XYZ file of N, CA and C in Angstrom:
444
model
N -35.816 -41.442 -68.418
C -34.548 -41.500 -67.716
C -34.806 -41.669 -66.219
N -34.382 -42.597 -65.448
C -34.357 -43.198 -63.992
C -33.238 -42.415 -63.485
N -33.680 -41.498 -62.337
C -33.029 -40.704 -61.385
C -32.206 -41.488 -60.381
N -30.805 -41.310 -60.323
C -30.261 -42.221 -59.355
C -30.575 -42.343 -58.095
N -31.427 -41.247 -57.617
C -31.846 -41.292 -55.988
C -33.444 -41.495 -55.872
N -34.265 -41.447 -54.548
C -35.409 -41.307 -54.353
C -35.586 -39.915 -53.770
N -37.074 -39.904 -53.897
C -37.484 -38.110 -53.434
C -38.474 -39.454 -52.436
N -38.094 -38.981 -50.477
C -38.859 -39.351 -49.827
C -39.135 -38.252 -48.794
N -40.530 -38.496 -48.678
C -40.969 -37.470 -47.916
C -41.854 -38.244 -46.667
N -41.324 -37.733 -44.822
C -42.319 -38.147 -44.031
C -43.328 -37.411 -43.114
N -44.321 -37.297 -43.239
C -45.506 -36.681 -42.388
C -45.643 -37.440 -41.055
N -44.723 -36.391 -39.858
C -45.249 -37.337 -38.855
C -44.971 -36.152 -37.566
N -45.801 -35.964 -36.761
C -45.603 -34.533 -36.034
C -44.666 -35.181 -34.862
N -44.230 -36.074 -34.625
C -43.434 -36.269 -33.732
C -41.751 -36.270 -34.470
N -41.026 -35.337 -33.486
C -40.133 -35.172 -33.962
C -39.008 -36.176 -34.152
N -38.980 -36.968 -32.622
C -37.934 -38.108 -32.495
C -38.026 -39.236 -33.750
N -39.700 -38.876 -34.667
C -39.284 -40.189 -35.530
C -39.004 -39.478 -36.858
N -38.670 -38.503 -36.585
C -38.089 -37.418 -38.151
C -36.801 -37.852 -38.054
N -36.369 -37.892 -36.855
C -34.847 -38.668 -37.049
C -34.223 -39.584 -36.761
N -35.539 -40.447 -36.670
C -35.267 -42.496 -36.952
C -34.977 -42.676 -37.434
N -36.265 -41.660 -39.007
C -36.039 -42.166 -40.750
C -35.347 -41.499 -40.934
N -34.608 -39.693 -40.842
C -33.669 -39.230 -41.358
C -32.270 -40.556 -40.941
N -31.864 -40.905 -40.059
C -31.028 -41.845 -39.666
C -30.980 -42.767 -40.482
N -32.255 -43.665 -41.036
C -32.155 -44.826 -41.369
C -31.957 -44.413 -43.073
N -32.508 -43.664 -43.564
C -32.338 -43.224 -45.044
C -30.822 -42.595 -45.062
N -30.184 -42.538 -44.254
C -28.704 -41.674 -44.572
C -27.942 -43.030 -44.419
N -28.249 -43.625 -43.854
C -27.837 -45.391 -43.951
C -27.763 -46.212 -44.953
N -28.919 -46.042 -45.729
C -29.160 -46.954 -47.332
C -28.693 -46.658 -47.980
N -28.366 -48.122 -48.554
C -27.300 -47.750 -50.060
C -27.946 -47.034 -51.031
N -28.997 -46.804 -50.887
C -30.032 -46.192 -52.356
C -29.758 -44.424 -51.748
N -29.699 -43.647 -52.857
C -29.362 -42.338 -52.213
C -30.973 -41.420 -52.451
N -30.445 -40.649 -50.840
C -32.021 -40.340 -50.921
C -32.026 -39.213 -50.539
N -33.427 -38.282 -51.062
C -33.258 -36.870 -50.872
C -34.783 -36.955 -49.789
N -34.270 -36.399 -48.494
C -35.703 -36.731 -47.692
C -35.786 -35.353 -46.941
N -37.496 -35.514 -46.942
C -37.566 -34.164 -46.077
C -38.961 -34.682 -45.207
N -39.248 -33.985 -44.260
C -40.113 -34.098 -43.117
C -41.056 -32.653 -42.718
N -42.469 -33.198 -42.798
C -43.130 -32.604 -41.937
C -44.225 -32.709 -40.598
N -44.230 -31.912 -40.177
C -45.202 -32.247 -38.759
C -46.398 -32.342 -39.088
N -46.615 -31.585 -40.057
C -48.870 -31.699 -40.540
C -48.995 -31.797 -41.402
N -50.369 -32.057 -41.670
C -51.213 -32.105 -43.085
C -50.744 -30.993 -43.949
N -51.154 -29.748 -43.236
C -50.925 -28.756 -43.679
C -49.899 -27.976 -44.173
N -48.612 -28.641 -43.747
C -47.124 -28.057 -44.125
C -46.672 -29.244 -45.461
N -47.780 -30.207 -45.563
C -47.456 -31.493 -46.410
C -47.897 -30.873 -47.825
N -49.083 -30.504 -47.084
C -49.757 -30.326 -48.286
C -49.872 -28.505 -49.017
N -49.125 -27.630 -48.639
C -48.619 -26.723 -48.633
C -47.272 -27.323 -49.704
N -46.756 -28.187 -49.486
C -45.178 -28.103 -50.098
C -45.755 -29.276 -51.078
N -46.471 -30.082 -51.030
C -46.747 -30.589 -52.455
C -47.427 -30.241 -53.434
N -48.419 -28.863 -53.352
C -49.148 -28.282 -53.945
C -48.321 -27.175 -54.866
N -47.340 -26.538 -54.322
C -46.210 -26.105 -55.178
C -45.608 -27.064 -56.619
N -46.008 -26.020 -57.634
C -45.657 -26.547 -58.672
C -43.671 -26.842 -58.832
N -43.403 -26.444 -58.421
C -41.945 -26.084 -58.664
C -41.297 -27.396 -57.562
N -42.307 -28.072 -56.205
C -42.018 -29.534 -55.960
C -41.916 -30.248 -56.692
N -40.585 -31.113 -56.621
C -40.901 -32.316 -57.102
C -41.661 -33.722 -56.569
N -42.643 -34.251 -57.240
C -43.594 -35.256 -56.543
C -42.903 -36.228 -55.993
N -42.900 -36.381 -54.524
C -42.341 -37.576 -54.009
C -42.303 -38.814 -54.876
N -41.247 -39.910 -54.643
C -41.144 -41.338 -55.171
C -42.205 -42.158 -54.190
N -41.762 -41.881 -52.870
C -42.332 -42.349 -51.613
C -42.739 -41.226 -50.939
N -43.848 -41.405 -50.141
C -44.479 -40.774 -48.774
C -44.747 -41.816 -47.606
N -44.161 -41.427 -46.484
C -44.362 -42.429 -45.173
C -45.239 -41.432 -44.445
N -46.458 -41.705 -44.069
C -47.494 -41.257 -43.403
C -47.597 -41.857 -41.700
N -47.610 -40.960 -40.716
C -47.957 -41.147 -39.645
C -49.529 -41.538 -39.506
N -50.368 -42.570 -39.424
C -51.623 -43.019 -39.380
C -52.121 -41.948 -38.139
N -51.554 -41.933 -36.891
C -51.776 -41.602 -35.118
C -51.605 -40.427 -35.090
N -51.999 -39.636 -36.104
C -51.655 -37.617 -35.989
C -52.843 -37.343 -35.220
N -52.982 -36.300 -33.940
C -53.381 -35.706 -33.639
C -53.934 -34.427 -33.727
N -54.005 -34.498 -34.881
C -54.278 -32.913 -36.116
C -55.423 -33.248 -36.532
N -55.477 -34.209 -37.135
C -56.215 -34.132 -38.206
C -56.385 -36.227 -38.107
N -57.186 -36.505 -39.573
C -57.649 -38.035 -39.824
C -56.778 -38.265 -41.287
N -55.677 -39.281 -41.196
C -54.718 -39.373 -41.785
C -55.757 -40.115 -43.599
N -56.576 -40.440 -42.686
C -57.476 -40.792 -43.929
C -57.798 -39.905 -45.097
N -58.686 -38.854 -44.541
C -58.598 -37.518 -45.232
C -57.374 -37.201 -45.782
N -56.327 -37.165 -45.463
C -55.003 -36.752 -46.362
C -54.773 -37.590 -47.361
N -54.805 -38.857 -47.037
C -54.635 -40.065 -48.156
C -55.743 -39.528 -49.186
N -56.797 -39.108 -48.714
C -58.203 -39.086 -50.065
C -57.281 -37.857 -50.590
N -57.035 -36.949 -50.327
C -56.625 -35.233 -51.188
C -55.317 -35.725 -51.947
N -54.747 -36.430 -51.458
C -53.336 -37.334 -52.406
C -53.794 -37.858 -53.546
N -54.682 -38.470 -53.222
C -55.323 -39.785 -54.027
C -56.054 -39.059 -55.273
N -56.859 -37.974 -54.401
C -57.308 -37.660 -55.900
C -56.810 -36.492 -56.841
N -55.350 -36.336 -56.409
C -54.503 -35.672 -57.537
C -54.083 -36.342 -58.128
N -53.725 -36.258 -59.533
C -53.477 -37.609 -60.550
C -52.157 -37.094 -60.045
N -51.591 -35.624 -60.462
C -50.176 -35.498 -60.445
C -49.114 -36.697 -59.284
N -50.171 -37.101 -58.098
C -49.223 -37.874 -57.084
C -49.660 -39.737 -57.623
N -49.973 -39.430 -58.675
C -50.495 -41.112 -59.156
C -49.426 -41.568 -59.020
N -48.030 -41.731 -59.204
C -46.830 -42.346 -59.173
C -46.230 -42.728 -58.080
N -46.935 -41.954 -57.140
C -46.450 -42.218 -55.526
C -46.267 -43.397 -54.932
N -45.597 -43.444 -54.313
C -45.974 -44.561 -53.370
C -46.390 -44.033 -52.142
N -47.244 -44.381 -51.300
C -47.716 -43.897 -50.520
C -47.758 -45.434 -49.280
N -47.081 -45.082 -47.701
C -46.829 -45.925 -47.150
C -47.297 -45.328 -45.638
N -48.513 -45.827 -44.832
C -48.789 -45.457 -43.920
C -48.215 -46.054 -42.873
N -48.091 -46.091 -41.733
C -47.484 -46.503 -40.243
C -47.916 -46.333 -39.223
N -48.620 -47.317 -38.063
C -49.192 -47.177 -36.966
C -48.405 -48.343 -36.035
N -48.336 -47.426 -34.496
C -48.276 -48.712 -33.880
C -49.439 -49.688 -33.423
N -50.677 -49.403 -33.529
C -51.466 -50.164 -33.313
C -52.523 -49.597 -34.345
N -53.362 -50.801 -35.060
C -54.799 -50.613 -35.607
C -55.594 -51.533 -35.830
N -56.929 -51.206 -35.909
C -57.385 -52.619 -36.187
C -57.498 -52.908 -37.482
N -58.452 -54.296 -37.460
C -58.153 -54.815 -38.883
C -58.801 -54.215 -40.025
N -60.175 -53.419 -39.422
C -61.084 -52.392 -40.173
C -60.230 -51.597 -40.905
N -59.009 -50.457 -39.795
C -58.447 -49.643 -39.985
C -57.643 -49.963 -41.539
N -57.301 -50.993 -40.633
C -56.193 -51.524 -41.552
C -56.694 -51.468 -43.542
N -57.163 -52.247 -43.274
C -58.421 -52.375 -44.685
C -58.582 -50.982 -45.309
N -59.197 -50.379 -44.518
C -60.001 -49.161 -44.950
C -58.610 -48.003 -45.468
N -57.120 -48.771 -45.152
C -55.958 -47.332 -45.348
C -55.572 -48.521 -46.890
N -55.768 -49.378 -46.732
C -55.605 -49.855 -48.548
C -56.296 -49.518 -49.582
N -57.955 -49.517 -48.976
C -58.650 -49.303 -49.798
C -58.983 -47.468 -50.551
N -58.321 -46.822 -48.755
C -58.236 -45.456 -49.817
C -57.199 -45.070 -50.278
N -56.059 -46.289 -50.607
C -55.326 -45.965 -51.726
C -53.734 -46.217 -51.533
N -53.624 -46.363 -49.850
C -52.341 -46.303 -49.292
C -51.777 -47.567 -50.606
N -50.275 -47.486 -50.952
C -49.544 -48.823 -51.033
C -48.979 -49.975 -50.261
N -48.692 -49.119 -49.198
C -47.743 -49.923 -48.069
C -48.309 -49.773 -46.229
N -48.747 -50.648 -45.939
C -48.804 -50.462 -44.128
C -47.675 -51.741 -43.497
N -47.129 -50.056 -42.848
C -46.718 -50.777 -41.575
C -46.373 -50.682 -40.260
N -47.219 -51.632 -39.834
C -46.900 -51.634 -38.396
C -45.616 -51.477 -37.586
N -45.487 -50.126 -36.861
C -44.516 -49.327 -36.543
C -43.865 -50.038 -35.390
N -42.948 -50.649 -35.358
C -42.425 -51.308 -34.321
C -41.806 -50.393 -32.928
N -41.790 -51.649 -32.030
C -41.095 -50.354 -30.401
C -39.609 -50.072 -30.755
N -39.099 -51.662 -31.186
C -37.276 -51.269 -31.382
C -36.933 -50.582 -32.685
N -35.995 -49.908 -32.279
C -35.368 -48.908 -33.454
C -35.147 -50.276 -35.018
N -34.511 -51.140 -34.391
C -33.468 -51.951 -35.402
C -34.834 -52.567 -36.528
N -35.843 -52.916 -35.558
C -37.183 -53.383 -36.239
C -37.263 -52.514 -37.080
N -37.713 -51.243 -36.994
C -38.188 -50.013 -37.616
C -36.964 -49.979 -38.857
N -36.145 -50.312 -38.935
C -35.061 -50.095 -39.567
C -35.179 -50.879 -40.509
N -35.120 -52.374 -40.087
C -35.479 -53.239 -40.700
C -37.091 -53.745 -42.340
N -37.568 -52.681 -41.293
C -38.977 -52.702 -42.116
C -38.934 -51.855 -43.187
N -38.486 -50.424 -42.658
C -38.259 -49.394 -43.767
C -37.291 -49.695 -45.080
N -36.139 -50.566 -44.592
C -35.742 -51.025 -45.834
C -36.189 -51.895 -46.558
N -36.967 -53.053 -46.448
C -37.630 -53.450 -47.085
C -38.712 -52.925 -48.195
N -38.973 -51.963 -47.175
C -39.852 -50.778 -47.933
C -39.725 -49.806 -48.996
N -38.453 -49.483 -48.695
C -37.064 -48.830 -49.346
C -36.418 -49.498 -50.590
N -36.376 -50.978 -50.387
C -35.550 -51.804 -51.446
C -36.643 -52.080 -52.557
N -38.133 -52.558 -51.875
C -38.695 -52.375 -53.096
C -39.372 -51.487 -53.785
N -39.584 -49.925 -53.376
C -39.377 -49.141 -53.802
C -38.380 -48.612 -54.546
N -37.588 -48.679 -54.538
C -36.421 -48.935 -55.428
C -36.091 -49.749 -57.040
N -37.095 -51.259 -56.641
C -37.441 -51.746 -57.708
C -37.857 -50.901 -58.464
N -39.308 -50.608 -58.009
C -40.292 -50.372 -58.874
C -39.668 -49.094 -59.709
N -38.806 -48.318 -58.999
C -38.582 -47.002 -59.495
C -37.840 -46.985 -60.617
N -36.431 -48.254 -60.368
C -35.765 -48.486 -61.351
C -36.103 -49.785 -62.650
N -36.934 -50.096 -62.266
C -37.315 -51.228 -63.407
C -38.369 -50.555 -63.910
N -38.817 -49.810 -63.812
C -40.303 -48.870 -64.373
C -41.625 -49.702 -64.229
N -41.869 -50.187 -62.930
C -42.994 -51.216 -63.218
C -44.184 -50.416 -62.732
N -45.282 -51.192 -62.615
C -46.607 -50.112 -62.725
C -47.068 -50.301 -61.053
N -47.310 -49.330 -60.267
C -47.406 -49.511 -58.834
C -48.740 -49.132 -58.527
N -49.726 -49.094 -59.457
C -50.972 -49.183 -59.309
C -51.467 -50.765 -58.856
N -50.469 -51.659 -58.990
C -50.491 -52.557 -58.183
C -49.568 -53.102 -57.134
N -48.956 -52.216 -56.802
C -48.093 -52.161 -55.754
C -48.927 -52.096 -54.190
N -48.701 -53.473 -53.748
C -49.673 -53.460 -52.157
C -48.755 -54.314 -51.238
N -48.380 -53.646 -49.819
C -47.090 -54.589 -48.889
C -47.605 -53.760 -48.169
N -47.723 -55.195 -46.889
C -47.980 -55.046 -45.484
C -46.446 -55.627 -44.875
N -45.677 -55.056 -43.896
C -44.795 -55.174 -43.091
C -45.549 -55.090 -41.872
């Protein structure tokens, strides 16, 4: 049975962009249950709870000052329970190494975090709409890979 909404969750310690995406997800026609944290540690604290439900989507801040967003992607990655995830990282700048190296440990989605709001808006729904597919057509997102 396909849940009419998404479970999205964003890791990003800056606050002003907790309520870009809270903004832009209260916007979409797809209905969405979203929540936000500042660290690794409050992420991974609330997904380790059995009684969470496993995100549809995760939008990852790449540029945390905590910690190496890499390392979080590997502790995701190797819980099967988050195999269904989608997992979508975001930087405003990286290189092409970077870039590479956040597919290969597993991310689904990069994207490059734009300066204007409307951009950012723009991208996330895209991000959003086909996430959405996949959720409601039941398709397999172990091959699910989009660069914005």
């Amino acid at each position: 049975m396909t849940r009419e909404y998404l479970n999205v969750v964003l890791k990003d310690h800056n606050a002003g962009n907790h309520i870009f995406f809270s903004t832009i997800f209260r916007d979409l026609k797809i209905d969405i249950k979203f929540q936000a944290f500042s660290s690794e540690a409050d992420l991974m604290q609330y997904l380790n709870r059995k009684s969470a439900p496993v995100p549809d989507v995760l939008f990852m801040n790449y540029d945390m000052p905590e910690n190496d967003a890499l390392d979080c992607l590997d502790e995701i990655k190797s819980n099967e329970r988050y195999s269904t995830m989608t997992v979508a990282v975001y930087s405003e700048q990286v290189s092409s190494a970077e870039e590479e190296e956040i597919f290969v440990r597993g991310a689904n989605v990069f994207m490059r975090k734009p300066a204007l709001y409307q951009d950012l808006r723009k991208r996330v729904n895209e991000i959003m709409a086909v996430s959405w597919q996949y959720h409601t057509c039941g398709l397999n997102k172990d091959n699910f890979i989009m660069k914005v």
